[in-house]
XYZ file of C-alpha atoms in Angstrom:
402
model
C 58.995 -9.674 -67.743
C 57.611 -12.900 -66.375
C 60.588 -13.114 -64.029
C 60.017 -9.533 -62.832
C 56.347 -10.262 -62.154
C 57.303 -13.392 -60.198
C 59.752 -11.430 -58.078
C 57.100 -8.776 -57.302
C 54.567 -11.452 -56.321
C 57.144 -13.119 -54.092
C 57.925 -9.846 -52.339
C 54.204 -9.187 -51.744
C 53.753 -12.680 -50.309
C 56.708 -12.245 -47.930
C 55.327 -8.869 -46.777
C 51.951 -10.403 -46.059
C 53.488 -13.210 -44.018
C 55.554 -10.791 -41.903
C 52.541 -8.523 -41.038
C 51.048 -9.153 -37.570
C 47.857 -11.212 -37.597
C 44.793 -9.433 -36.250
C 44.298 -12.464 -34.022
C 47.891 -12.502 -32.693
C 48.667 -11.377 -29.132
C 49.418 -7.660 -28.869
C 52.729 -6.519 -27.484
C 52.846 -5.514 -23.777
C 52.825 -1.829 -24.588
C 49.683 -2.342 -26.619
C 47.739 -4.043 -23.785
C 44.796 -1.971 -22.422
C 44.717 -0.882 -18.772
C 43.272 -3.457 -16.369
C 39.443 -3.459 -16.443
C 38.050 -2.979 -12.899
C 35.627 -5.583 -11.550
C 31.983 -4.618 -11.662
C 30.671 -3.471 -8.256
C 28.539 -6.077 -6.450
C 24.800 -5.820 -6.820
C 23.333 -3.869 -3.868
C 21.474 -6.040 -1.391
C 17.723 -5.525 -1.364
C 16.542 -3.402 1.573
C 15.272 -5.253 4.599
C 12.403 -4.161 6.832
C 13.260 -2.775 10.210
C 13.246 -5.411 12.972
C 10.154 -5.525 15.142
C 9.883 -7.164 18.538
C 6.687 -8.602 19.989
C 6.565 -9.418 23.703
C 4.238 -11.257 26.051
C 2.397 -9.143 28.642
C 1.549 -12.251 30.697
C 5.205 -12.771 31.661
C 6.387 -11.138 34.869
C 9.275 -8.727 34.482
C 11.037 -6.243 36.702
C 9.336 -2.885 36.979
C 6.006 -4.148 35.619
C 2.963 -4.542 37.859
C 0.054 -7.014 37.623
C -3.216 -5.756 36.176
C -6.426 -7.585 36.981
C -8.926 -4.818 36.271
C -10.961 -4.118 33.159
C -9.192 -4.334 29.818
C -10.746 -1.534 27.790
C -11.633 -2.211 24.153
C -12.290 0.431 21.492
C -13.141 -0.351 17.880
C -13.177 1.738 14.728
C -14.408 1.421 11.190
C -12.088 2.653 8.404
C -11.330 6.335 8.869
C -12.356 9.075 6.446
C -9.358 10.512 4.609
C -11.227 13.160 2.620
C -14.262 14.549 4.522
C -15.289 16.668 1.541
C -16.096 13.445 -0.324
C -17.734 11.707 2.636
C -19.922 14.574 3.774
C -21.021 15.840 0.387
C -24.759 15.643 1.012
C -25.427 12.393 -0.857
C -27.395 9.455 0.574
C -24.262 8.030 2.219
C -23.304 11.145 4.169
C -25.412 10.612 7.305
C -24.435 6.958 7.587
C -20.758 7.857 7.386
C -21.380 10.568 9.973
C -22.921 7.962 12.280
C -20.308 5.220 12.064
C -16.962 6.767 11.112
C -14.359 9.206 12.346
C -12.099 11.348 10.197
C -8.329 11.079 10.065
C -7.952 14.192 12.226
C -10.436 12.917 14.816
C -8.710 9.542 14.905
C -5.322 11.180 15.452
C -6.740 13.174 18.354
C -8.241 10.049 19.930
C -4.924 8.194 19.739
C -3.129 11.119 21.335
C -5.730 11.351 24.098
C -5.694 7.677 25.092
C -1.907 7.805 25.071
C -1.905 10.895 27.297
C -4.328 9.188 29.689
C -1.925 6.320 30.297
C -3.317 3.529 28.126
C -0.999 1.004 26.474
C -1.855 -1.404 23.692
C -2.269 -5.121 24.315
C -3.148 -7.880 21.889
C -6.641 -9.270 22.414
C -5.152 -12.769 22.083
C -3.059 -12.218 25.227
C -5.960 -11.326 27.515
C -7.616 -14.761 27.646
C -6.344 -18.260 27.021
C -7.710 -21.779 27.087
C -6.783 -24.097 29.965
C -7.919 -27.393 31.412
C -10.575 -27.035 34.081
C -10.920 -29.037 37.272
C -13.280 -31.376 35.456
C -10.683 -32.037 32.764
C -12.614 -30.019 30.157
C -11.151 -26.979 28.378
C -12.253 -23.564 29.576
C -11.230 -19.973 29.021
C -9.329 -18.114 31.737
C -8.470 -14.449 32.153
C -4.725 -13.875 32.175
C -2.896 -11.512 34.503
C -1.210 -8.808 32.476
C 2.020 -7.183 33.677
C 2.165 -3.544 32.661
C 4.510 -0.620 33.219
C 3.660 1.160 36.444
C 0.776 3.596 36.067
C -0.391 2.189 32.715
C -3.779 0.716 31.752
C -4.408 -1.900 29.022
C -6.295 -1.102 25.828
C -7.403 -3.349 22.976
C -8.010 -1.770 19.578
C -9.986 -3.508 16.837
C -10.992 -2.373 13.351
C -14.135 -3.627 11.634
C -14.584 -3.954 7.866
C -10.970 -3.356 6.869
C -11.898 -4.654 3.430
C -12.200 -1.314 1.593
C -15.641 -1.904 0.099
C -16.410 -0.268 -3.258
C -18.845 2.225 -1.703
C -15.978 3.546 0.418
C -13.827 4.300 -2.613
C -16.261 6.957 -3.781
C -16.633 8.526 -0.354
C -13.204 9.647 0.731
C -11.520 6.489 2.030
C -8.252 4.821 1.086
C -8.568 2.114 -1.581
C -6.194 -0.542 -0.245
C -3.120 -1.259 1.838
C 0.269 -1.493 0.133
C 3.913 -1.741 1.113
C 5.658 1.547 0.409
C 9.165 2.204 -0.845
C 10.318 2.306 2.784
C 8.951 -1.268 3.192
C 6.290 -0.056 5.619
C 2.530 -0.488 5.378
C 0.856 2.453 3.659
C -2.468 3.166 1.979
C -3.051 3.643 -1.708
C -5.955 5.654 -3.040
C -7.020 8.720 -4.956
C -7.515 12.260 -3.748
C -10.565 14.383 -4.671
C -8.835 15.460 -7.904
C -8.235 11.840 -8.933
C -4.500 11.814 -8.252
C -3.001 8.563 -6.948
C -1.714 8.900 -3.390
C 0.460 6.514 -1.372
C 0.546 7.685 2.227
C 0.995 6.628 5.843
C -1.256 9.481 7.018
C -4.635 8.677 5.463
C -5.656 5.323 6.909
C -6.120 4.047 10.470
C -3.617 1.196 10.163
C -0.471 3.040 8.988
C -1.425 5.998 11.195
C -1.259 3.744 14.253
C 1.999 2.245 12.990
C 3.500 5.728 12.823
C 2.129 6.693 16.214
C 3.776 3.666 17.823
C 7.060 4.493 16.068
C 6.913 7.968 17.567
C 5.603 6.768 20.961
C 7.066 3.284 21.524
C 5.881 3.297 25.143
C 2.311 3.241 23.800
C 2.945 -0.369 22.780
C 5.446 -1.880 25.243
C 4.773 -5.385 23.877
C 4.608 -4.491 20.187
C 0.834 -4.956 19.917
C -1.178 -2.894 17.437
C -4.799 -3.936 16.796
C -7.019 -6.733 15.555
C -8.425 -6.423 12.024
C -12.010 -7.678 11.756
C -12.485 -9.001 8.225
C -15.417 -10.044 6.125
C -14.751 -11.711 2.768
C -17.491 -10.824 0.310
C -15.471 -7.966 -1.197
C -12.066 -9.472 -0.531
C -9.681 -8.262 2.178
C -7.488 -5.204 2.723
C -8.530 -3.782 -0.652
C -7.696 -6.899 -2.699
C -10.586 -8.679 -4.429
C -9.881 -12.189 -3.219
C -13.523 -13.313 -3.112
C -15.497 -15.653 -5.327
C -18.911 -14.931 -6.770
C -21.256 -17.879 -6.766
C -23.611 -16.177 -9.231
C -21.164 -16.001 -12.125
C -17.667 -17.402 -12.278
C -15.226 -18.527 -14.934
C -11.522 -19.284 -15.422
C -10.663 -15.672 -16.255
C -12.219 -14.382 -13.030
C -10.491 -17.097 -11.056
C -7.128 -16.117 -12.572
C -7.683 -12.513 -11.468
C -8.668 -13.682 -7.989
C -5.527 -15.771 -7.670
C -3.403 -12.736 -8.627
C -5.165 -10.709 -5.944
C -4.548 -13.467 -3.399
C -0.849 -13.478 -4.214
C -0.714 -9.674 -4.057
C -2.242 -9.491 -0.574
C -0.036 -12.168 1.011
C 2.984 -9.856 1.612
C 0.628 -7.294 3.158
C -0.769 -9.882 5.568
C 2.731 -11.102 6.413
C 4.010 -7.597 7.179
C 0.969 -6.759 9.283
C 1.431 -9.911 11.338
C 5.152 -9.257 11.702
C 4.509 -5.773 13.091
C 1.929 -6.611 15.750
C -1.384 -6.767 13.907
C -3.719 -9.735 14.280
C -6.885 -10.853 12.496
C -10.404 -11.895 13.414
C -13.537 -12.973 11.570
C -16.438 -10.617 10.948
C -18.172 -13.453 9.039
C -17.767 -13.764 5.271
C -20.957 -11.987 4.301
C -21.453 -9.645 7.290
C -24.432 -11.821 8.164
C -26.774 -11.628 11.117
C -26.075 -14.400 13.608
C -29.198 -13.994 15.716
C -31.828 -15.505 13.441
C -30.792 -19.134 13.919
C -30.444 -19.921 10.194
C -27.897 -22.692 10.648
C -27.529 -23.564 6.964
C -26.530 -19.989 6.188
C -24.274 -19.646 9.230
C -22.431 -22.882 8.477
C -21.996 -22.084 4.780
C -20.813 -18.547 5.572
C -18.319 -19.754 8.182
C -16.842 -22.321 5.844
C -16.515 -19.734 3.128
C -14.715 -17.359 5.513
C -12.289 -20.111 6.478
C -11.675 -21.008 2.816
C -11.303 -17.514 1.375
C -10.096 -15.390 4.307
C -8.720 -17.756 6.915
C -6.571 -19.381 4.246
C -4.849 -16.001 3.797
C -4.651 -14.567 7.321
C -4.234 -17.800 9.285
C -6.126 -19.295 12.182
C -7.930 -17.014 14.590
C -9.946 -17.512 17.760
C -11.628 -14.088 17.513
C -15.119 -13.504 16.111
C -16.595 -10.000 15.849
C -20.386 -10.008 15.561
C -21.733 -8.128 12.506
C -24.232 -5.481 13.580
C -23.318 -6.435 17.176
C -25.996 -9.136 16.873
C -25.489 -12.091 19.221
C -25.742 -15.709 17.996
C -29.140 -17.270 18.679
C -30.283 -13.827 19.836
C -28.809 -14.344 23.312
C -25.354 -15.671 24.088
C -25.376 -14.551 27.726
C -27.865 -16.878 29.369
C -27.904 -19.716 26.842
C -25.560 -21.462 24.459
C -27.617 -22.105 21.359
C -26.817 -24.121 18.232
C -25.259 -21.195 16.349
C -22.901 -20.395 19.228
C -22.000 -24.063 19.662
C -21.218 -24.389 15.967
C -19.058 -21.255 15.854
C -17.153 -22.417 18.935
C -16.585 -25.802 17.271
C -14.895 -23.991 14.380
C -12.179 -22.651 16.678
C -13.617 -19.347 17.859
C -13.160 -18.651 21.562
C -13.470 -14.859 21.998
C -16.807 -13.451 20.810
C -17.007 -9.656 20.537
C -20.173 -7.579 20.356
C -20.790 -3.846 20.888
C -21.974 -2.259 24.122
C -21.832 0.646 26.508
C -18.755 -0.595 28.376
C -15.765 -2.868 27.905
C -17.291 -5.880 29.586
C -16.312 -9.549 29.396
C -17.928 -12.745 30.623
C -16.376 -16.227 30.666
C -19.064 -18.783 29.864
C -19.325 -21.722 32.228
C -20.821 -24.379 29.953
C -18.480 -24.001 26.980
C -14.926 -22.776 26.426
C -15.661 -19.228 25.315
C -15.501 -15.565 26.335
C -18.136 -12.954 25.479
C -16.964 -9.331 25.217
C -18.491 -5.944 24.635
C -16.459 -3.114 23.156
C -16.966 0.606 22.778
C -17.257 2.449 19.467
C -15.724 5.881 18.882
C -17.709 7.229 15.925
C -19.977 10.086 14.952
C -22.877 8.731 16.986
C -20.998 8.524 20.285
C -19.070 11.723 19.630
C -22.404 13.514 19.262
C -24.421 11.785 21.987
C -22.221 9.867 24.482
C -19.647 12.377 25.644
C -19.751 11.416 29.348
C -19.336 7.703 28.721
C -16.073 8.244 26.839
C -14.413 10.823 29.080
C -12.033 8.192 30.419
C -10.580 8.097 26.900
C -11.179 11.563 25.447
C -13.518 14.534 25.520
C -15.755 14.530 22.447
C -15.774 18.345 22.510
C -12.055 18.257 21.746
C -12.343 15.547 19.101
C -15.347 16.075 16.841
C -15.045 18.390 13.851
C -18.518 19.902 13.629
C -17.548 22.266 10.823
C -16.802 19.390 8.468
C -19.569 17.022 9.528
C -23.225 17.331 8.521
C -25.183 19.849 10.553
C -26.968 17.441 12.896
C -27.890 17.399 16.571
C -25.241 17.243 19.293
C -26.550 16.278 22.728
C -23.896 18.038 24.795
C -23.642 21.294 22.821
């Protein structure tokens, strides 16, 4: 019996040794089909190329322009008039100083039809050495397509202040899925909306895409920024009244979030100017406040948008109360900080090169509810207010030309 058991055990051991090991190589017929290589990761989309030219360079078919360079400026446009003109205590102010999206679209179409083309404000004047060896500003000759007239556009308060968010404006600028600048906000029902049709900046971008001859040099407009509520809808500001590490961390996130927006705007023909940090009055001669405000703008806004030579006066108020016939301490200080083109508000697009300091003073015109209602004749070279203003949507107030 013991011998029989030994034989059985031996046979079982031999069978186990002859069985294929699970770790042994399979036979060729057992090999699986070849595994295909994984497809390469798709490349991230790239923004469309954008070319920016120089209107001061002579080129064939372009003619010199030495006449007036017209300058129109807007505040942020009203996306939802039903929220802006709802009878609250903001309604009349918005009626005075803003235009709606539809009115803005009509104005763009009209200035295009009348032969205007966009130029960058930075190309109109430049600094050169005078005969006395001192720097001075000079007016450049612009070379434009035959039959065209130059137009500067600027946009004040493109900061998207909190009061605007409740009154029918976009909330901020973003980069959309198509890699183009768009606005983000909420409609009257509270739904989030990303659009290129509800804010002045992407609307102009689209208009130039559809009418490239409106911007033969790639120029768009100059964004006039304060800093006390951040920029472009991002809360990049500090608050001297109460600050801590948590608030600073949020601010730094907002700063990082706005940088790609600034970069894309610059790449596609937009430029930036100061509107002072706190939208302060420059005419009262308070030098401590003016110097502190300017430094804060440079630290909190200039550090994001880059150097600029353009200063837009808040309230249209001139430094020292008079920058035409004198160059007071406020003007001298602002010029020492790098500003060379000083823009106010007036009844015509007028410019004056100062003789005693390297600077240019400009006036610009303001399409808004006030001028649409009461200054029709003055703006006929650009548009007819009768064709632009939407009196059915706006508050029922006086119209001078009706």
